[in-house]
C-alpha positions as a Python dict, from the first residue, in 0.01 Angstrom:
ca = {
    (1, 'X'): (0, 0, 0),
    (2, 'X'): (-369, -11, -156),
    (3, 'X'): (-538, 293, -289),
    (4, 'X'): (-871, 419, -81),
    (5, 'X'): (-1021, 293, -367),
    (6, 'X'): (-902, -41, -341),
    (7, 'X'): (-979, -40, 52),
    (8, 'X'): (-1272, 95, -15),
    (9, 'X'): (-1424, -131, -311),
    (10, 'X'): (-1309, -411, -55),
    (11, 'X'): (-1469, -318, 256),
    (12, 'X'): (-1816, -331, 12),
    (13, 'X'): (-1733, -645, -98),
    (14, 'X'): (-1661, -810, 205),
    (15, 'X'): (-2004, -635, 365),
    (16, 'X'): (-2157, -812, 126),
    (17, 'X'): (-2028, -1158, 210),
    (18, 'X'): (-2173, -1103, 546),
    (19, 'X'): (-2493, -1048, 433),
    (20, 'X'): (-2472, -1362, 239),
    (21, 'X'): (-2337, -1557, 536),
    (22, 'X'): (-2591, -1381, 780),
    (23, 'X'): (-2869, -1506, 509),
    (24, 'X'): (-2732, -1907, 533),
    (25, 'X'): (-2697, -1869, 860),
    (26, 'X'): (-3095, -1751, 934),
    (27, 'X'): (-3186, -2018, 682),
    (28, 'X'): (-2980, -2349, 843),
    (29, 'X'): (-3106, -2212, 1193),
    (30, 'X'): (-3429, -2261, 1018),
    (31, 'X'): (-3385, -2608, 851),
    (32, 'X'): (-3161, -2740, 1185),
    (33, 'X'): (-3550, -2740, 1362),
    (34, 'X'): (-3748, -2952, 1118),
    (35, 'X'): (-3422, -3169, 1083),
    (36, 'X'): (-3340, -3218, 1431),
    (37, 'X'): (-3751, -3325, 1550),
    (38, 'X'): (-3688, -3560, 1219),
    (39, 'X'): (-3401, -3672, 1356),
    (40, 'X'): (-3497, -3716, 1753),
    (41, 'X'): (-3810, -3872, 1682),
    (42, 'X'): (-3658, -4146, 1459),
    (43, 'X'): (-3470, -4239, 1755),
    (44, 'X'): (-3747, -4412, 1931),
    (45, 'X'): (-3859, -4610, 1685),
    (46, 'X'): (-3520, -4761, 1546),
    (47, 'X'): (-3416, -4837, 1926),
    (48, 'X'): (-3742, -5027, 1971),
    (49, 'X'): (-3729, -5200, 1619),
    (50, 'X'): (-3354, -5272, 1713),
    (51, 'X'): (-3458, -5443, 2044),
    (52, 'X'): (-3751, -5639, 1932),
    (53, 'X'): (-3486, -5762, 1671),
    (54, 'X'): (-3224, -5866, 1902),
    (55, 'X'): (-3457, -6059, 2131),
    (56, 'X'): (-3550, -6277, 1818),
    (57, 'X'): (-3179, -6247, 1703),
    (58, 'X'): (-3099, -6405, 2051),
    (59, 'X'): (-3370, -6679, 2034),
    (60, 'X'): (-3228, -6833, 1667),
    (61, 'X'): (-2890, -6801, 1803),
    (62, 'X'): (-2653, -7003, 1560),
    (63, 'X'): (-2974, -7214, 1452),
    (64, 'X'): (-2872, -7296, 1066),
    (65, 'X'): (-3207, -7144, 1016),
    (66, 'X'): (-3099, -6806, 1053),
    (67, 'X'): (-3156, -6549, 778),
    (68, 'X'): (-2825, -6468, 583),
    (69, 'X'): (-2848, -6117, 723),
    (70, 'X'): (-2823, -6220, 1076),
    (71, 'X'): (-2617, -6492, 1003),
    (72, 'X'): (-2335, -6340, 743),
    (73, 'X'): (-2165, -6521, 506),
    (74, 'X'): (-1923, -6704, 705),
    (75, 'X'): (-1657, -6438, 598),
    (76, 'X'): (-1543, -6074, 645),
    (77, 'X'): (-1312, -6068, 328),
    (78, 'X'): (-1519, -5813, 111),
    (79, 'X'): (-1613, -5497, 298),
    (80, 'X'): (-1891, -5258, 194),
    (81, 'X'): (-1840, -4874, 281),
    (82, 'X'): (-2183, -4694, 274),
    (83, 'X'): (-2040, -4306, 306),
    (84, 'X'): (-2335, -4120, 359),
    (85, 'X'): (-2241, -3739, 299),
    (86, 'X'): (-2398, -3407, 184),
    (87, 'X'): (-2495, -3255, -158),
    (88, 'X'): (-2359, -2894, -71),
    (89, 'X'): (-2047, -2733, 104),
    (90, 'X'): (-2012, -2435, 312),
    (91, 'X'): (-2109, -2648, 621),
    (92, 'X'): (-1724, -2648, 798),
    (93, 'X'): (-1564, -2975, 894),
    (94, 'X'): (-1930, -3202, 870),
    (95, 'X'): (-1841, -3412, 538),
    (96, 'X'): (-1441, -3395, 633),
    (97, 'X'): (-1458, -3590, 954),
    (98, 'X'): (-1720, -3824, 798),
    (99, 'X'): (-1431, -3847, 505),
    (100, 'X'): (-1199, -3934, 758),
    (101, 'X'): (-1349, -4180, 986),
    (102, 'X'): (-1444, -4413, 630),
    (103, 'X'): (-1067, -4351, 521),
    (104, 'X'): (-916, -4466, 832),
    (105, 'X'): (-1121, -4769, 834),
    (106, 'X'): (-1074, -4834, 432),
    (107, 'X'): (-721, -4833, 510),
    (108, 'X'): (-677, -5061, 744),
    (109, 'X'): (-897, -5266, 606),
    (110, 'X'): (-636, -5289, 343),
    (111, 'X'): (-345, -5316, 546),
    (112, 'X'): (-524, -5607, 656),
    (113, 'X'): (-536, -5787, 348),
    (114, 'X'): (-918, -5691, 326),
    (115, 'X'): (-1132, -5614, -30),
    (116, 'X'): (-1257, -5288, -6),
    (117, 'X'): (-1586, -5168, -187),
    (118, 'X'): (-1711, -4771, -151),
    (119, 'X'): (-2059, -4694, -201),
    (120, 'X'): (-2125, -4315, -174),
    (121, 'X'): (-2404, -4153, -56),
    (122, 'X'): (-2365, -3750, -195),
    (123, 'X'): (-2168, -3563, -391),
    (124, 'X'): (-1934, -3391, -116),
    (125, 'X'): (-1772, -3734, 29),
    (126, 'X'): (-1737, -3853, -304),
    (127, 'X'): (-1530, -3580, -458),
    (128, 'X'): (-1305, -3618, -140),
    (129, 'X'): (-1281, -4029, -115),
    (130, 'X'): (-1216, -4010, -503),
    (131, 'X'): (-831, -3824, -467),
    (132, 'X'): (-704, -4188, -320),
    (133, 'X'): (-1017, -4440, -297),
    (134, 'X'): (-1142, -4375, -619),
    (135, 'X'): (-1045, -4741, -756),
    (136, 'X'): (-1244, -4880, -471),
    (137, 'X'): (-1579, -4695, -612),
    (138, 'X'): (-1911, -4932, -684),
    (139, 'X'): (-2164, -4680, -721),
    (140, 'X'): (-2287, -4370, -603),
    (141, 'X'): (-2671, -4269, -513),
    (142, 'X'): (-2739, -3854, -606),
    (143, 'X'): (-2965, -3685, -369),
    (144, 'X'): (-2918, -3322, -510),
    (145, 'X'): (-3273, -3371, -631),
    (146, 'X'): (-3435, -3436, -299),
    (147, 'X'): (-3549, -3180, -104),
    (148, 'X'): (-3694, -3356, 200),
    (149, 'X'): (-3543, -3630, 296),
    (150, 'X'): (-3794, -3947, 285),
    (151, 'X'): (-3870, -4342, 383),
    (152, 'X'): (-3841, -4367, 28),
    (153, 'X'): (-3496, -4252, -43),
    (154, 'X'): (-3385, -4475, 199),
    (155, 'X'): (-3540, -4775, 89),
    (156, 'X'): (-3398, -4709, -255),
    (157, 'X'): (-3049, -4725, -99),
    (158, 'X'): (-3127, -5049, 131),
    (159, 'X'): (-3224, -5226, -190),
    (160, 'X'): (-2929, -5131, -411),
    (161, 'X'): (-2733, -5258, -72),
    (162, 'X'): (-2934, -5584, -7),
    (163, 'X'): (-2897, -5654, -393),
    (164, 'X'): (-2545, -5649, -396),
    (165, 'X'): (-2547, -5847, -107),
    (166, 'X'): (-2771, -6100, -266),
    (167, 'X'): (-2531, -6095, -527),
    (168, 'X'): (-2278, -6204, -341),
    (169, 'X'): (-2060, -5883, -433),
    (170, 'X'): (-1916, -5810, -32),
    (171, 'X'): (-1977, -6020, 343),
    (172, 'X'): (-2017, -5684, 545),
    (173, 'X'): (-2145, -5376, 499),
    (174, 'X'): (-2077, -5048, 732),
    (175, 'X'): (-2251, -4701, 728),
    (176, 'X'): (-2000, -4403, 781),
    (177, 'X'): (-2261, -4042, 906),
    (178, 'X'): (-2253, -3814, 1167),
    (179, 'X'): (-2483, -3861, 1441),
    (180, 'X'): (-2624, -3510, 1581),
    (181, 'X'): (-2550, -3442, 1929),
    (182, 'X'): (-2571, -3040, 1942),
    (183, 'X'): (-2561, -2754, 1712),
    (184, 'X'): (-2122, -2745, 1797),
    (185, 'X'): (-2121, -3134, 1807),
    (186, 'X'): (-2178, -3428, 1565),
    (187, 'X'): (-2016, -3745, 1637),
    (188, 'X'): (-1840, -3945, 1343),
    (189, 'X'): (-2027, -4276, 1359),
    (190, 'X'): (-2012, -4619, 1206),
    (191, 'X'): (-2255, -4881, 1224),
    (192, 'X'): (-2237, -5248, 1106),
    (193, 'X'): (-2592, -5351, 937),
    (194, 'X'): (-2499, -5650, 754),
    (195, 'X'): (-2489, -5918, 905),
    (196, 'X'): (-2714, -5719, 1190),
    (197, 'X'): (-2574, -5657, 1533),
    (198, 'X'): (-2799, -5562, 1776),
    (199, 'X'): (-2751, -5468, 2158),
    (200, 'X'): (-2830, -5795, 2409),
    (201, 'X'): (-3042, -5572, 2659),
    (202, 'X'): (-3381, -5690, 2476),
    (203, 'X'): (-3253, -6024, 2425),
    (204, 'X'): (-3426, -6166, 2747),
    (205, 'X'): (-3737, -6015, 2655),
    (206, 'X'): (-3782, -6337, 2391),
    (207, 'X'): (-3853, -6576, 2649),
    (208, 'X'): (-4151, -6422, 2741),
    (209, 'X'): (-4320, -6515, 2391),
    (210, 'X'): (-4382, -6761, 2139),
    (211, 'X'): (-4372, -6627, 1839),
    (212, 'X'): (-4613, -6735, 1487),
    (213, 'X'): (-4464, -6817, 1264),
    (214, 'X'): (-4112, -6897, 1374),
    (215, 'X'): (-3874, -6666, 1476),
    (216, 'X'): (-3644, -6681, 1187),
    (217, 'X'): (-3961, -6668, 960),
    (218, 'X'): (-3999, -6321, 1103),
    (219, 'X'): (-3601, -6215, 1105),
    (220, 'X'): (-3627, -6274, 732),
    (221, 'X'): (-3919, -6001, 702),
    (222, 'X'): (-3800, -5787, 929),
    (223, 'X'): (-3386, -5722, 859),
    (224, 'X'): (-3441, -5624, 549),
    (225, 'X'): (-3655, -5351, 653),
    (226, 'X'): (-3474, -5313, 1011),
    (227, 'X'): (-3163, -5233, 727),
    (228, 'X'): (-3352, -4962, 544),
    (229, 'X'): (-3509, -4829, 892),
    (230, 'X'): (-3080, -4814, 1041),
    (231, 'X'): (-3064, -4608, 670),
    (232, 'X'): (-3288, -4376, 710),
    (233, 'X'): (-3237, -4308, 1104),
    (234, 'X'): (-2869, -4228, 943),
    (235, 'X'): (-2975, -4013, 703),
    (236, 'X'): (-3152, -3811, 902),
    (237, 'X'): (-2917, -3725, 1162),
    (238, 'X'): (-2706, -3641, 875),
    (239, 'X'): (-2947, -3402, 839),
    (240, 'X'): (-2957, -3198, 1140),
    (241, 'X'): (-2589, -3229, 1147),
    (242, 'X'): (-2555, -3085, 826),
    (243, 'X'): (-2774, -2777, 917),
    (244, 'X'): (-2596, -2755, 1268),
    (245, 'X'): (-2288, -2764, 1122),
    (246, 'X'): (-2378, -2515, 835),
    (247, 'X'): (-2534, -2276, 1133),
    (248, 'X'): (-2246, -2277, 1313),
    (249, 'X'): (-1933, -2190, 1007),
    (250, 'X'): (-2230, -1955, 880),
    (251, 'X'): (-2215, -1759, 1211),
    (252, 'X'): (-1843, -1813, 1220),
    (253, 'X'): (-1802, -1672, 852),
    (254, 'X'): (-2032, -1369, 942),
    (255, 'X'): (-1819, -1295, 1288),
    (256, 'X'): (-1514, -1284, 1064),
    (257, 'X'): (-1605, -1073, 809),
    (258, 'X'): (-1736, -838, 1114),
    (259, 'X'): (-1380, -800, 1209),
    (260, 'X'): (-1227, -795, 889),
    (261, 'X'): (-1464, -499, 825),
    (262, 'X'): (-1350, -361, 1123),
    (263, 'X'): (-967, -365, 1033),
    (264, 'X'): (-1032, -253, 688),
    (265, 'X'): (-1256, 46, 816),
    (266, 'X'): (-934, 154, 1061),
    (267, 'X'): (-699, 119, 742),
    (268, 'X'): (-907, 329, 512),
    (269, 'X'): (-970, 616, 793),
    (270, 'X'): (-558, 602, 852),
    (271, 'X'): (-493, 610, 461),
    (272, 'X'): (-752, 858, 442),
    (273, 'X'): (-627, 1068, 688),
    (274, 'X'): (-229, 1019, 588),
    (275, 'X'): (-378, 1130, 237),
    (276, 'X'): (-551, 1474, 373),
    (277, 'X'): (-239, 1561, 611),
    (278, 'X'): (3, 1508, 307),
    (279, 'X'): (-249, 1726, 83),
    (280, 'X'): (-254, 1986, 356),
    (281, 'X'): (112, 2006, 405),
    (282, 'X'): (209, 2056, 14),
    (283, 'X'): (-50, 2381, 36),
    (284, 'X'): (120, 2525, 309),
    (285, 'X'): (438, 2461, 187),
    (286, 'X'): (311, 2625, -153),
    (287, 'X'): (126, 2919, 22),
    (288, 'X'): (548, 2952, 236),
    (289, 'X'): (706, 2922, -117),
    (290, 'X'): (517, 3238, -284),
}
């Protein structure tokens, strides 16, 4: 049974947990706005890019003109994994189910006689993938120096990716993030960007133009940067799913220690007052006794 000293030195130090959770909380509710506008008005501009793409995607067809990032390699033997994941904890399941979906997939990859490369993208999925995938490692890109997330951080990571694949070093690449859906909701996504798949809705679209120079002239400019674009459209909604999902444990973590405050408060009165009844009945019994 704890003293009321213990119970007491506890209920202060769990009070003061809340009003470090409260704090985090106030601050990701904060963040979650600039990251989710970031995020939503990406969107546009990476579904338009993506559809102006697949209309001159669908106009090369299997022409042996097309650029090796539309084309492939011919093979599917070496896979890239791109884990994109955050710097910082305390932001409940958001890096674990990003963890997950990539391990899945680098599994049965395996089991399917597949190469598997990792490339990680922050520290959080790393230190998890590392426990089992850790052979599989090729690099890792730290972002605990960045404190806005940028068209140049991006582009750094599409060029480390397009240089491997220059290289030769894997035939597909994958990115592994959480797309944002709500504050309580990020979906576990992965996306293909090399070779590039694109949606056939703006594929009819090319028949209305003639394009100068050719058409696979232009694919060759614009994948690359279509690659670093699907990048940083990732990143992003990492970013407002980070912040959602940091708002939301935050507020769970302060509810929590609300009612563990609650409890303790209940078992401190009840010690308290077992202590005063017991003091009160060993004076009366001493005040009987003389």
């Amino acid at each position: 049974m704890p003293s009321l000293k213990d119970l007491k030195n506890r209920i202060a130090s769990v009070k003061n947990t809340r009003k470090i959770t409260k704090a985090m909380q106030m601050v990701a509710a904060a963040k979650l706005r600039r990251a989710q506008d970031a995020a939503e008005a990406a969107r546009p501009y990476a579904e338009r890019m993506n559809a102006v793409m697949a209309g001159l995607a669908a106009s090369v067809g299997g022409s042996d003109g097309a650029p090796r990032l539309l084309a492939g390699t011919g093979s599917d033997q070496i896979q890239l994994l791109v884990v994109l994941t955050s710097e910082r904890g305390l932001c409940g399941g958001f890096n674990s189910t990003i963890v997950r979906l990539a391990r899945a997939r680098a599994q049965a990859l395996l089991a399917a006689g597949k190469t598997v490369k990792i490339l990680t993208v922050g520290k959080k999925g790393r230190d998890q993938l590392k426990r089992d995938l850790g052979a599989y490692f090729v690099g890792h890109v730290d972002l605990s120096e960045v404190k806005r997330m940028g068209y140049d951080t991006a582009q750094a990571i599409a060029r480390d990716v397009l240089g491997r694949f220059e290289a030769g070093e894997f035939d597909v690449a994958t990115l592994f993030y959480n797309r944002f859906q709500s504050v309580i909701s990020q979906i576990p996504t992965a996306h293909q960007v090399i070779p590039a798949q694109f949606d056939t809705d703006g594929a009819q679209a090319s028949a209305l133009y003639d394009y100068e120079p050719s058409e696979e002239a232009i694919l060759a400019d614009l994948l690359p940067r279509g690659v670093a674009t699907q990048i940083f459209a990732a990143l992003l909604e990492n970013g407002a799913s980070e912040q959602g999902a940091r708002m939301s444990a935050m507020d769970n973590a302060t509810r929590n220690a609300g009612d563990m405050i609650n409890k303790l408060t209940i078992q401190y009165n009840r010690s308290r007052q077992a202590a005063i009844t017991k003091e009160l009945i060993e004076i009366i019994s001493g005040a009987e006794a003389l």
